[in-house]
Amino acid sequence: QKEVEQNSGPLSVPEGAIASLNCTYSDRVSQSFFWYRQYSGKSPELIMSIYSNGDKEDGRFTAQLNKASQYVSLLIRDSQPSDSATYLCAVNKGTASKLTFGTGTRLQVTL
Amino acid sequence: EPEVTQTPSHQVTQMGQEVILRCVPISNHLYFYWYRQILGQKVEFLVSFYNNEISEKSEIFDDQFSVERPDGSNFTLKIRSTKLEDSAMYFCASSTGGAGNTIYFGEGSWLTVV
């Protein structure tokens, strides 16, 4: 079983729609959860972090965490063509620990 | 905004040669990392470094690899006897190590072994 699993996509949504990206993780001791955005050939850029069950909103982005189901999601409202990228889910086991990444979901926002 | 900087951005090397990739982490960060991403694959952890020693390493980080903090600002990754399969993007990253341990990545060094 992969430590962090994501659907590779591509996920195609029309401009202005809500994009929903999902991630599951296998290790129950995971404590912190992150969404990074990666454009082709570029480095991962932090979008959101979430540590507690529930929702966390930042602008057009909402991260959702359900530790009982070992599930993390990212919602992008009012999707824009510039949101077209690969979204990486990453988890760690607490203070100073490494990040373990999923393979990423490629999002395409169409005009 | 503080950022992690890496040099070179792209290096081409002959198989069997040694390469050194350099990084300047964010100045108040205490934890430093190297990750790599082979083209089309996921970002993989190589090594973490704290207080002038390796704190964790992956199975990828074998004797071919070493890290060093030669002075107060630089953090380097040395790859000895490079192989074709070492071709990848290498990302340096740093963090404060605090709650949540948010890790910030540099722009990457693209290594091509020919």
Coordinates of N, CA and C in Angstrom, one line a residue, chain A residues 2-4 32 34 36 38 41-46 49 51 88 92 94-104, chain B residues 31 33 35 37 41-45 48 55-56 58 89 91 95 97-108:
Chain A
K2 N 0.6 2.2 -0.9 CA 1.3 3.4 -1.0 C 1.1 4.2 0.3
E3 N 2.1 5.0 0.7 CA 1.9 5.8 1.9 C 0.9 6.9 1.7
V4 N 1.0 7.6 0.5 CA 0.2 8.7 0.2 C -0.4 8.4 -1.2
S32 N 0.6 16.1 10.2 CA 0.5 17.3 9.5 C 0.3 17.0 8.0
F34 N -0.2 18.6 4.0 CA 0.1 19.8 3.2 C -0.4 19.6 1.7
Y36 N 0.7 21.1 -2.0 CA 1.7 21.9 -2.7 C 1.2 21.9 -4.2
Q38 N 2.6 22.3 -8.1 CA 3.8 22.2 -8.9 C 3.5 22.4 -10.3
G41 N 8.2 21.4 -14.4 CA 9.6 21.9 -14.4 C 9.9 22.8 -13.3
K42 N 9.0 23.0 -12.4 CA 9.2 23.9 -11.2 C 9.2 23.2 -9.9
S43 N 9.5 23.9 -8.9 CA 9.5 23.3 -7.5 C 8.1 23.3 -6.9
P44 N 7.9 22.5 -5.9 CA 6.6 22.5 -5.2 C 6.5 23.8 -4.4
E45 N 5.3 24.4 -4.5 CA 4.9 25.6 -3.9 C 3.8 25.4 -2.9
L46 N 4.0 25.7 -1.6 CA 3.0 25.4 -0.6 C 1.7 26.2 -0.8
S49 N -1.7 24.1 4.5 CA -1.4 23.1 5.5 C -2.6 23.0 6.4
Y51 N -3.8 20.6 10.2 CA -3.3 19.8 11.2 C -4.4 19.1 12.0
L88 N 0.2 18.3 -5.3 CA 0.9 17.3 -4.5 C 0.3 17.3 -3.1
N92 N 3.5 14.5 7.1 CA 4.6 14.2 7.9 C 4.1 13.7 9.3
G94 N 5.1 14.8 12.2 CA 5.3 15.8 13.3 C 6.5 16.7 13.2
T95 N 6.8 17.2 14.3 CA 7.9 18.2 14.3 C 9.2 17.7 13.7
A96 N 9.7 18.5 12.8 CA 11.0 18.2 12.1 C 11.0 17.0 11.3
S97 N 9.9 16.3 11.1 CA 10.0 15.1 10.3 C 9.9 15.4 8.8
K98 N 10.3 14.4 8.0 CA 10.3 14.5 6.6 C 8.9 14.6 6.0
L99 N 8.7 15.1 4.8 CA 7.5 15.0 4.1 C 7.5 13.8 3.2
T100 N 6.3 13.1 3.1 CA 6.1 12.0 2.2 C 5.1 12.5 1.2
F101 N 5.4 12.4 -0.1 CA 4.5 12.9 -1.1 C 3.7 11.9 -1.8
G102 N 2.6 12.2 -2.3 CA 1.9 11.4 -3.2 C 2.4 11.7 -4.6
T103 N 1.9 11.0 -5.6 CA 2.3 11.2 -7.0 C 1.7 12.5 -7.6
G104 N 0.7 13.1 -7.0 CA 0.1 14.3 -7.5 C -1.0 14.1 -8.4
Chain B
Y31 N 16.4 23.2 10.0 CA 16.4 21.8 9.4 C 16.5 22.0 7.9
Y33 N 16.9 19.8 4.0 CA 16.5 18.6 3.4 C 17.0 18.6 1.9
Y35 N 15.6 16.6 -1.5 CA 14.6 15.7 -2.2 C 15.0 15.6 -3.6
Q37 N 13.4 14.4 -7.7 CA 12.2 14.1 -8.5 C 12.7 13.7 -9.9
Q41 N 8.0 11.4 -12.1 CA 7.7 10.6 -10.9 C 7.5 11.5 -9.7
K42 N 7.2 10.9 -8.6 CA 6.9 11.8 -7.4 C 8.2 12.3 -6.7
V43 N 7.9 13.3 -5.9 CA 9.0 13.9 -5.1 C 9.4 12.9 -4.0
E44 N 10.7 12.6 -4.0 CA 11.2 11.6 -3.0 C 12.2 12.2 -2.0
F45 N 12.0 11.8 -0.8 CA 12.9 12.3 0.3 C 14.3 11.6 0.2
S48 N 17.6 14.4 5.7 CA 17.4 15.6 6.5 C 18.6 15.8 7.3
S55 N 19.9 13.7 10.3 CA 18.9 13.2 11.3 C 18.0 12.1 10.7
E56 N 17.9 12.0 9.4 CA 17.2 10.9 8.8 C 17.6 10.8 7.3
S58 N 16.9 8.3 3.6 CA 16.1 7.3 2.9 C 17.0 6.2 2.4
M89 N 15.6 16.1 -11.0 CA 15.6 17.4 -10.3 C 15.9 17.2 -8.9
F91 N 15.9 18.9 -5.2 CA 15.3 20.1 -4.5 C 16.0 20.2 -3.1
S95 N 13.3 24.2 6.9 CA 12.1 24.5 7.8 C 12.6 24.9 9.1
G97 N 11.3 23.6 11.8 CA 11.2 22.4 12.6 C 10.1 22.6 13.7
G98 N 9.3 23.7 13.6 CA 8.3 23.9 14.6 C 7.1 23.1 14.4
A99 N 6.0 23.5 15.1 CA 4.7 22.8 15.0 C 4.3 22.8 13.5
G100 N 4.0 21.5 13.0 CA 3.6 21.4 11.7 C 4.7 21.3 10.7
N101 N 5.9 21.8 11.1 CA 7.1 21.7 10.3 C 6.8 22.0 8.8
T102 N 6.4 23.2 8.5 CA 6.2 23.5 7.1 C 7.6 23.6 6.4
I103 N 7.7 22.9 5.3 CA 9.0 22.8 4.5 C 8.9 23.7 3.3
Y104 N 9.8 24.5 3.0 CA 9.9 25.4 1.9 C 11.0 24.9 0.9
F105 N 10.7 24.9 -0.4 CA 11.5 24.3 -1.4 C 12.2 25.4 -2.2
G106 N 13.5 25.0 -2.6 CA 14.2 25.9 -3.5 C 13.7 25.5 -4.9
E107 N 14.2 26.3 -5.9 CA 13.8 26.1 -7.3 C 14.3 24.9 -8.0
G108 N 15.2 24.2 -7.4 CA 15.7 22.9 -7.9 C 17.0 23.0 -8.7

